[in-house]
PDB file of C-alpha atoms in Angstrom:
ATOM      1  CA  UNK X 521     -16.734  25.348   2.986  1.00 61.00           C
ATOM      2  CA  UNK X 522     -16.902  22.049   1.134  1.00 77.00           C
ATOM      3  CA  UNK X 523     -13.702  20.085   0.774  1.00 92.00           C
ATOM      4  CA  UNK X 524     -12.625  18.149  -2.279  1.00 96.00           C
ATOM      5  CA  UNK X 525     -15.596  16.118  -3.475  1.00 96.00           C
ATOM      6  CA  UNK X 526     -15.410  13.014  -5.614  1.00 97.00           C
ATOM      7  CA  UNK X 527     -17.993  10.868  -7.334  1.00 97.00           C
ATOM      8  CA  UNK X 528     -18.918   8.124  -7.428  1.00 97.00           C
ATOM      9  CA  UNK X 529     -17.692   6.825  -4.086  1.00 96.00           C
ATOM     10  CA  UNK X 530     -17.839   3.176  -5.099  1.00 96.00           C
ATOM     11  CA  UNK X 531     -18.261   1.444  -8.427  1.00 96.00           C
ATOM     12  CA  UNK X 532     -17.821  -1.963  -9.996  1.00 98.00           C
ATOM     13  CA  UNK X 533     -16.838  -2.402 -13.629  1.00 98.00           C
ATOM     14  CA  UNK X 534     -16.088  -5.333 -15.891  1.00 98.00           C
ATOM     15  CA  UNK X 535     -12.747  -5.864 -17.627  1.00 98.00           C
ATOM     16  CA  UNK X 536     -12.588  -3.981 -20.912  1.00 98.00           C
ATOM     17  CA  UNK X 537     -15.115  -1.358 -19.884  1.00 98.00           C
ATOM     18  CA  UNK X 538     -14.508   2.345 -19.527  1.00 98.00           C
ATOM     19  CA  UNK X 539     -14.872   4.455 -16.360  1.00 98.00           C
ATOM     20  CA  UNK X 540     -15.137   8.182 -15.645  1.00 98.00           C
ATOM     21  CA  UNK X 541     -14.375   9.564 -12.202  1.00 98.00           C
ATOM     22  CA  UNK X 542     -15.221  13.117 -11.230  1.00 98.00           C
ATOM     23  CA  UNK X 543     -13.717  15.634  -8.860  1.00 98.00           C
ATOM     24  CA  UNK X 544     -14.681  19.091  -7.634  1.00 97.00           C
ATOM     25  CA  UNK X 545     -11.825  21.001  -5.990  1.00 96.00           C
ATOM     26  CA  UNK X 546     -12.110  23.279  -3.003  1.00 94.00           C
ATOM     27  CA  UNK X 547     -13.601  26.604  -4.038  1.00 94.00           C
ATOM     28  CA  UNK X 548     -10.874  28.896  -5.372  1.00 91.00           C
ATOM     29  CA  UNK X 549      -8.386  26.091  -5.997  1.00 92.00           C
ATOM     30  CA  UNK X 550      -7.018  25.998  -9.525  1.00 92.00           C
ATOM     31  CA  UNK X 551      -4.914  22.849  -9.397  1.00 93.00           C
ATOM     32  CA  UNK X 552      -6.269  19.304  -9.423  1.00 95.00           C
ATOM     33  CA  UNK X 553      -4.224  16.134  -9.245  1.00 96.00           C
ATOM     34  CA  UNK X 554      -5.146  12.464  -9.450  1.00 98.00           C
ATOM     35  CA  UNK X 555      -3.548   9.597  -7.565  1.00 97.00           C
ATOM     36  CA  UNK X 556      -4.074   5.837  -7.637  1.00 98.00           C
ATOM     37  CA  UNK X 557      -3.815   3.911  -4.376  1.00 96.00           C
ATOM     38  CA  UNK X 558      -3.696   0.152  -4.701  1.00 95.00           C
ATOM     39  CA  UNK X 559      -4.593  -1.748  -1.535  1.00 90.00           C
ATOM     40  CA  UNK X 560      -1.647  -1.843   0.858  1.00 88.00           C
ATOM     41  CA  UNK X 561       0.440   0.727  -1.009  1.00 92.00           C
ATOM     42  CA  UNK X 562       1.006   4.461  -1.005  1.00 94.00           C
ATOM     43  CA  UNK X 563      -0.740   6.682  -3.556  1.00 96.00           C
ATOM     44  CA  UNK X 564       0.871   6.941  -6.992  1.00 97.00           C
ATOM     45  CA  UNK X 565       0.689  10.157  -9.014  1.00 96.00           C
ATOM     46  CA  UNK X 566      -1.289   9.962 -12.255  1.00 97.00           C
ATOM     47  CA  UNK X 567      -1.961  13.511 -13.501  1.00 94.00           C
ATOM     48  CA  UNK X 568      -1.774  17.127 -12.450  1.00 94.00           C
ATOM     49  CA  UNK X 569      -3.754  19.967 -14.013  1.00 94.00           C
ATOM     50  CA  UNK X 570      -3.379  23.659 -13.333  1.00 92.00           C
ATOM     51  CA  UNK X 571      -5.440  26.355 -14.983  1.00 91.00           C
ATOM     52  CA  UNK X 572      -6.910  23.708 -17.294  1.00 91.00           C
ATOM     53  CA  UNK X 573      -3.527  22.640 -18.651  1.00 92.00           C
ATOM     54  CA  UNK X 574      -1.769  19.362 -17.947  1.00 92.00           C
ATOM     55  CA  UNK X 575       1.295  20.116 -15.836  1.00 90.00           C
ATOM     56  CA  UNK X 576       2.463  16.627 -14.997  1.00 90.00           C
ATOM     57  CA  UNK X 577       1.902  12.996 -15.806  1.00 93.00           C
ATOM     58  CA  UNK X 578       2.958   9.935 -13.872  1.00 93.00           C
ATOM     59  CA  UNK X 579       4.037   6.563 -15.201  1.00 93.00           C
ATOM     60  CA  UNK X 580       0.627   5.296 -16.333  1.00 97.00           C
ATOM     61  CA  UNK X 581      -0.422   3.888 -19.714  1.00 97.00           C
ATOM     62  CA  UNK X 582      -2.306   5.890 -22.325  1.00 96.00           C
ATOM     63  CA  UNK X 583      -5.517   4.184 -21.238  1.00 98.00           C
ATOM     64  CA  UNK X 584      -5.556   6.809 -18.512  1.00 98.00           C
ATOM     65  CA  UNK X 585      -6.565  10.337 -19.466  1.00 97.00           C
ATOM     66  CA  UNK X 586      -7.910  13.384 -17.688  1.00 97.00           C
ATOM     67  CA  UNK X 587      -9.082  16.901 -18.237  1.00 96.00           C
ATOM     68  CA  UNK X 588      -9.907  20.009 -16.258  1.00 97.00           C
ATOM     69  CA  UNK X 589     -12.932  22.130 -17.002  1.00 96.00           C
ATOM     70  CA  UNK X 590     -13.326  25.951 -16.918  1.00 95.00           C
ATOM     71  CA  UNK X 591     -14.833  25.691 -13.410  1.00 95.00           C
ATOM     72  CA  UNK X 592     -11.655  23.774 -12.361  1.00 96.00           C
ATOM     73  CA  UNK X 593     -13.475  20.490 -11.801  1.00 97.00           C
ATOM     74  CA  UNK X 594     -11.836  17.468 -13.335  1.00 98.00           C
ATOM     75  CA  UNK X 595     -12.501  14.054 -14.813  1.00 98.00           C
ATOM     76  CA  UNK X 596     -10.280  11.000 -14.871  1.00 98.00           C
ATOM     77  CA  UNK X 597     -11.022   8.501 -17.611  1.00 98.00           C
ATOM     78  CA  UNK X 598      -9.726   4.963 -17.813  1.00 98.00           C
ATOM     79  CA  UNK X 599     -10.320   2.857 -20.931  1.00 97.00           C
ATOM     80  CA  UNK X 600     -10.074  -0.894 -21.446  1.00 98.00           C
ATOM     81  CA  UNK X 601     -10.130  -1.622 -17.727  1.00 98.00           C
ATOM     82  CA  UNK X 602      -7.870  -4.316 -16.336  1.00 98.00           C
ATOM     83  CA  UNK X 603      -8.166  -6.194 -13.062  1.00 97.00           C
ATOM     84  CA  UNK X 604      -5.052  -4.330 -11.911  1.00 96.00           C
ATOM     85  CA  UNK X 605      -6.865  -1.002 -12.194  1.00 98.00           C
ATOM     86  CA  UNK X 606      -8.844  -1.907  -9.072  1.00 98.00           C
ATOM     87  CA  UNK X 607      -7.859   0.746  -6.564  1.00 97.00           C
ATOM     88  CA  UNK X 608      -8.847   3.837  -4.636  1.00 96.00           C
ATOM     89  CA  UNK X 609      -8.585   6.867  -6.901  1.00 97.00           C
ATOM     90  CA  UNK X 610      -7.840  10.045  -5.012  1.00 97.00           C
ATOM     91  CA  UNK X 611      -8.331  13.568  -6.222  1.00 97.00           C
ATOM     92  CA  UNK X 612      -6.362  16.403  -4.650  1.00 95.00           C
ATOM     93  CA  UNK X 613      -6.640  20.153  -5.013  1.00 94.00           C
ATOM     94  CA  UNK X 614      -4.484  23.144  -4.163  1.00 91.00           C
ATOM     95  CA  UNK X 615      -4.540  26.878  -4.764  1.00 88.00           C
ATOM     96  CA  UNK X 616      -1.557  26.708  -7.080  1.00 81.00           C
ATOM     97  CA  UNK X 617       0.927  24.022  -7.887  1.00 76.00           C
ATOM     98  CA  UNK X 618       1.939  21.946  -4.876  1.00 66.00           C
ATOM     99  CA  UNK X 619       4.697  23.147  -2.658  1.00 62.00           C
ATOM    100  CA  UNK X 620       5.513  26.496  -1.073  1.00 63.00           C
ATOM    101  CA  UNK X 621       2.389  27.680   0.701  1.00 65.00           C
ATOM    102  CA  UNK X 622       0.020  25.620  -1.404  1.00 75.00           C
ATOM    103  CA  UNK X 623      -1.264  22.842   0.819  1.00 86.00           C
ATOM    104  CA  UNK X 624      -2.588  19.851  -1.100  1.00 91.00           C
ATOM    105  CA  UNK X 625      -5.979  18.617   0.119  1.00 92.00           C
ATOM    106  CA  UNK X 626      -7.402  15.214  -0.705  1.00 95.00           C
ATOM    107  CA  UNK X 627     -10.916  13.975  -1.282  1.00 95.00           C
ATOM    108  CA  UNK X 628     -12.371  10.775   0.162  1.00 94.00           C
ATOM    109  CA  UNK X 629     -11.656   8.914  -3.055  1.00 95.00           C
ATOM    110  CA  UNK X 630     -13.514   6.701  -5.513  1.00 97.00           C
ATOM    111  CA  UNK X 631     -13.242   2.975  -4.935  1.00 96.00           C
ATOM    112  CA  UNK X 632     -13.052   1.163  -8.283  1.00 98.00           C
ATOM    113  CA  UNK X 633     -13.374  -2.605  -8.442  1.00 98.00           C
ATOM    114  CA  UNK X 634     -12.780  -4.306 -11.788  1.00 98.00           C
ATOM    115  CA  UNK X 635     -14.159  -7.840 -12.100  1.00 97.00           C
TER     116      UNK X 635
ATOM    117  CA  UNK L  57      13.663   9.669  -9.603  1.00 74.00           C
ATOM    118  CA  UNK L  58      12.547  10.769  -6.191  1.00 79.00           C
ATOM    119  CA  UNK L  59      11.817   7.986  -3.714  1.00 89.00           C
ATOM    120  CA  UNK L  60      10.521   7.823  -0.174  1.00 94.00           C
ATOM    121  CA  UNK L  61      11.220   4.940   2.194  1.00 96.00           C
ATOM    122  CA  UNK L  62       9.131   4.237   5.250  1.00 96.00           C
ATOM    123  CA  UNK L  63      11.204   1.778   7.191  1.00 90.00           C
ATOM    124  CA  UNK L  64       8.421   0.137   9.177  1.00 94.00           C
ATOM    125  CA  UNK L  65       5.298  -1.274   7.571  1.00 95.00           C
ATOM    126  CA  UNK L  66       3.620  -1.759  10.957  1.00 96.00           C
ATOM    127  CA  UNK L  67       4.247  -0.234  14.379  1.00 97.00           C
ATOM    128  CA  UNK L  68       2.349  -1.679  17.350  1.00 97.00           C
ATOM    129  CA  UNK L  69       2.372   0.479  20.474  1.00 97.00           C
ATOM    130  CA  UNK L  70       0.487   0.675  23.736  1.00 97.00           C
ATOM    131  CA  UNK L  71      -1.781   3.592  24.528  1.00 97.00           C
ATOM    132  CA  UNK L  72      -0.005   6.574  26.144  1.00 97.00           C
ATOM    133  CA  UNK L  73       3.411   5.337  24.983  1.00 98.00           C
ATOM    134  CA  UNK L  74       5.615   7.456  22.698  1.00 98.00           C
ATOM    135  CA  UNK L  75       5.982   6.551  19.042  1.00 98.00           C
ATOM    136  CA  UNK L  76       8.305   7.358  16.141  1.00 97.00           C
ATOM    137  CA  UNK L  77       7.489   6.583  12.518  1.00 98.00           C
ATOM    138  CA  UNK L  78      10.551   6.692  10.305  1.00 97.00           C
ATOM    139  CA  UNK L  79      10.842   8.230   6.850  1.00 97.00           C
ATOM    140  CA  UNK L  80      13.846   8.669   4.569  1.00 96.00           C
ATOM    141  CA  UNK L  81      13.869  10.274   1.131  1.00 93.00           C
ATOM    142  CA  UNK L  82      16.329  10.141  -1.737  1.00 88.00           C
ATOM    143  CA  UNK L  83      18.717  13.048  -1.724  1.00 67.00           C
ATOM    144  CA  UNK L  84      17.733  16.229  -3.472  1.00 68.00           C
ATOM    145  CA  UNK L  85      18.799  19.835  -3.207  1.00 71.00           C
ATOM    146  CA  UNK L  86      15.373  21.219  -2.506  1.00 82.00           C
ATOM    147  CA  UNK L  87      12.424  19.254  -1.131  1.00 86.00           C
ATOM    148  CA  UNK L  88       9.197  19.891   0.667  1.00 90.00           C
ATOM    149  CA  UNK L  89       8.186  17.153   3.095  1.00 92.00           C
ATOM    150  CA  UNK L  90       4.788  16.050   4.359  1.00 95.00           C
ATOM    151  CA  UNK L  91       3.094  13.543   6.606  1.00 97.00           C
ATOM    152  CA  UNK L  92      -0.460  12.476   5.829  1.00 97.00           C
ATOM    153  CA  UNK L  93      -2.773  10.210   7.851  1.00 97.00           C
ATOM    154  CA  UNK L  94      -5.391   7.907   6.393  1.00 95.00           C
ATOM    155  CA  UNK L  95      -8.127   6.492   8.588  1.00 93.00           C
ATOM    156  CA  UNK L  96      -9.926   3.327   7.385  1.00 87.00           C
ATOM    157  CA  UNK L  97     -11.941   3.875   4.223  1.00 81.00           C
ATOM    158  CA  UNK L  98     -11.122   7.560   4.097  1.00 85.00           C
ATOM    159  CA  UNK L  99      -8.952   9.931   2.086  1.00 88.00           C
ATOM    160  CA  UNK L 100      -5.712  11.535   3.231  1.00 93.00           C
ATOM    161  CA  UNK L 101      -5.490  14.241   5.856  1.00 94.00           C
ATOM    162  CA  UNK L 102      -2.441  16.470   6.201  1.00 94.00           C
ATOM    163  CA  UNK L 103      -0.718  16.124   9.588  1.00 96.00           C
ATOM    164  CA  UNK L 104       2.176  18.514   9.048  1.00 95.00           C
ATOM    165  CA  UNK L 105       4.572  19.854   6.463  1.00 93.00           C
ATOM    166  CA  UNK L 106       8.125  21.162   6.225  1.00 91.00           C
ATOM    167  CA  UNK L 107       8.802  23.854   3.656  1.00 87.00           C
ATOM    168  CA  UNK L 108      11.702  25.800   5.158  1.00 83.00           C
ATOM    169  CA  UNK L 109      12.894  27.347   8.401  1.00 85.00           C
ATOM    170  CA  UNK L 110      12.883  25.508  11.718  1.00 87.00           C
ATOM    171  CA  UNK L 111      13.650  21.838  11.294  1.00 89.00           C
ATOM    172  CA  UNK L 112      11.168  20.865  14.013  1.00 95.00           C
ATOM    173  CA  UNK L 113       7.643  21.039  12.686  1.00 95.00           C
ATOM    174  CA  UNK L 114       4.520  20.742  14.792  1.00 96.00           C
ATOM    175  CA  UNK L 115       1.275  19.444  13.350  1.00 95.00           C
ATOM    176  CA  UNK L 116      -2.223  18.511  14.337  1.00 94.00           C
ATOM    177  CA  UNK L 117      -3.242  15.965  16.980  1.00 93.00           C
ATOM    178  CA  UNK L 118       0.016  16.412  18.930  1.00 96.00           C
ATOM    179  CA  UNK L 119       2.309  15.103  16.195  1.00 97.00           C
ATOM    180  CA  UNK L 120       5.663  16.636  15.304  1.00 97.00           C
ATOM    181  CA  UNK L 121       8.429  15.817  12.852  1.00 97.00           C
ATOM    182  CA  UNK L 122      12.074  16.737  12.501  1.00 95.00           C
ATOM    183  CA  UNK L 123      13.767  17.442   9.178  1.00 93.00           C
ATOM    184  CA  UNK L 124      17.358  16.189   9.057  1.00 93.00           C
ATOM    185  CA  UNK L 125      19.010  17.231   5.813  1.00 89.00           C
ATOM    186  CA  UNK L 126      22.284  15.376   6.386  1.00 90.00           C
ATOM    187  CA  UNK L 127      20.451  12.109   7.004  1.00 91.00           C
ATOM    188  CA  UNK L 128      17.698  12.857   4.474  1.00 92.00           C
ATOM    189  CA  UNK L 129      15.109  11.926   7.080  1.00 94.00           C
ATOM    190  CA  UNK L 130      11.788  13.300   8.265  1.00 96.00           C
ATOM    191  CA  UNK L 131      10.691  11.143  11.204  1.00 97.00           C
ATOM    192  CA  UNK L 132       7.262  11.600  12.783  1.00 98.00           C
ATOM    193  CA  UNK L 133       6.869  11.517  16.558  1.00 98.00           C
ATOM    194  CA  UNK L 134       4.188  11.725  19.206  1.00 98.00           C
ATOM    195  CA  UNK L 135       4.996  11.670  22.934  1.00 97.00           C
ATOM    196  CA  UNK L 136       1.798   9.869  23.978  1.00 97.00           C
ATOM    197  CA  UNK L 137      -0.518   8.065  21.565  1.00 97.00           C
ATOM    198  CA  UNK L 138      -4.240   7.423  21.835  1.00 97.00           C
ATOM    199  CA  UNK L 139      -6.397   4.617  20.513  1.00 96.00           C
ATOM    200  CA  UNK L 140      -7.803   7.102  18.004  1.00 95.00           C
ATOM    201  CA  UNK L 141      -4.335   7.486  16.420  1.00 97.00           C
ATOM    202  CA  UNK L 142      -4.678   4.003  14.924  1.00 96.00           C
ATOM    203  CA  UNK L 143      -4.383   4.630  11.182  1.00 97.00           C
ATOM    204  CA  UNK L 144      -2.074   4.452   8.175  1.00 97.00           C
ATOM    205  CA  UNK L 145       0.574   7.166   7.999  1.00 98.00           C
ATOM    206  CA  UNK L 146       2.225   8.267   4.784  1.00 98.00           C
ATOM    207  CA  UNK L 147       5.374  10.298   4.331  1.00 97.00           C
ATOM    208  CA  UNK L 148       5.528  12.276   1.085  1.00 95.00           C
ATOM    209  CA  UNK L 149       7.892  14.631  -0.714  1.00 92.00           C
ATOM    210  CA  UNK L 150       7.760  17.218  -3.463  1.00 90.00           C
ATOM    211  CA  UNK L 151      11.051  17.579  -5.313  1.00 83.00           C
ATOM    212  CA  UNK L 152      11.389  21.278  -6.095  1.00 79.00           C
ATOM    213  CA  UNK L 153      14.263  20.597  -8.503  1.00 75.00           C
ATOM    214  CA  UNK L 154      11.808  19.344 -11.091  1.00 72.00           C
ATOM    215  CA  UNK L 155       8.982  21.188 -12.773  1.00 68.00           C
ATOM    216  CA  UNK L 156       6.504  18.704 -11.430  1.00 72.00           C
ATOM    217  CA  UNK L 157       4.767  19.589  -8.197  1.00 81.00           C
ATOM    218  CA  UNK L 158       3.307  16.182  -7.434  1.00 88.00           C
ATOM    219  CA  UNK L 159       3.660  14.243  -4.214  1.00 92.00           C
ATOM    220  CA  UNK L 160       5.800  11.122  -4.106  1.00 93.00           C
ATOM    221  CA  UNK L 161       4.579   8.880  -1.293  1.00 96.00           C
ATOM    222  CA  UNK L 162       6.167   6.172   0.777  1.00 96.00           C
ATOM    223  CA  UNK L 163       4.471   2.809   1.142  1.00 96.00           C
ATOM    224  CA  UNK L 164       2.926   3.730   4.482  1.00 97.00           C
ATOM    225  CA  UNK L 165       3.249   2.714   8.125  1.00 98.00           C
ATOM    226  CA  UNK L 166       0.309   1.201   9.940  1.00 97.00           C
ATOM    227  CA  UNK L 167       0.192   2.475  13.518  1.00 97.00           C
ATOM    228  CA  UNK L 168      -1.709   0.099  15.788  1.00 97.00           C
ATOM    229  CA  UNK L 169      -2.405   1.509  19.232  1.00 97.00           C
ATOM    230  CA  UNK L 170      -3.353  -1.130  21.777  1.00 96.00           C
ATOM    231  CA  UNK L 171      -5.094  -0.510  25.133  1.00 94.00           C
TER     232      UNK L 171
END
């Protein structure tokens, strides 16, 4: 079975532009979360969606938004890009909300470089 | 807010030697604990998790970790490392006292296995 898939794998954007990152969870998984990993740091939680509803939001500005579609795939959108948004963006999926027996699986990530 | 501290940013070790990677988390009544590994230019792979029960948890690739509630620690160990274990290791926690089921990560420990 396919794991968590993300696209694109690498992209370069200019300051002020907008970016959309996409994620397909493992088949049957209903929860998708997004994390930002800046070089040399641990991942930071951005959003969590479960059954198409937002269930959690990390400490990120309103320039960051996300949504989950009926097929449980998800998009992360970032507006008005800043140099500091350069990072690896990780998508994670789980059967239900994280914890208990619901292992959280990660994709390979999307490398975003803002110039 | 939940926090995770990984006490060593880098751990150099010779091949076939034992290793311990340290992790402490801020006190909470109910937590789930995880160790993830990240190989260069890849996403995160789950090594092991503690949800409840036995405080000694065994994971993949010969790793194990011990949950110590009184010391709020979850140290990762391997009795004999291989060159292929060279990677970044992240300790993470889910605080079950909150409604959010997102992972809070430490800053990572880079394990460098030398021949």
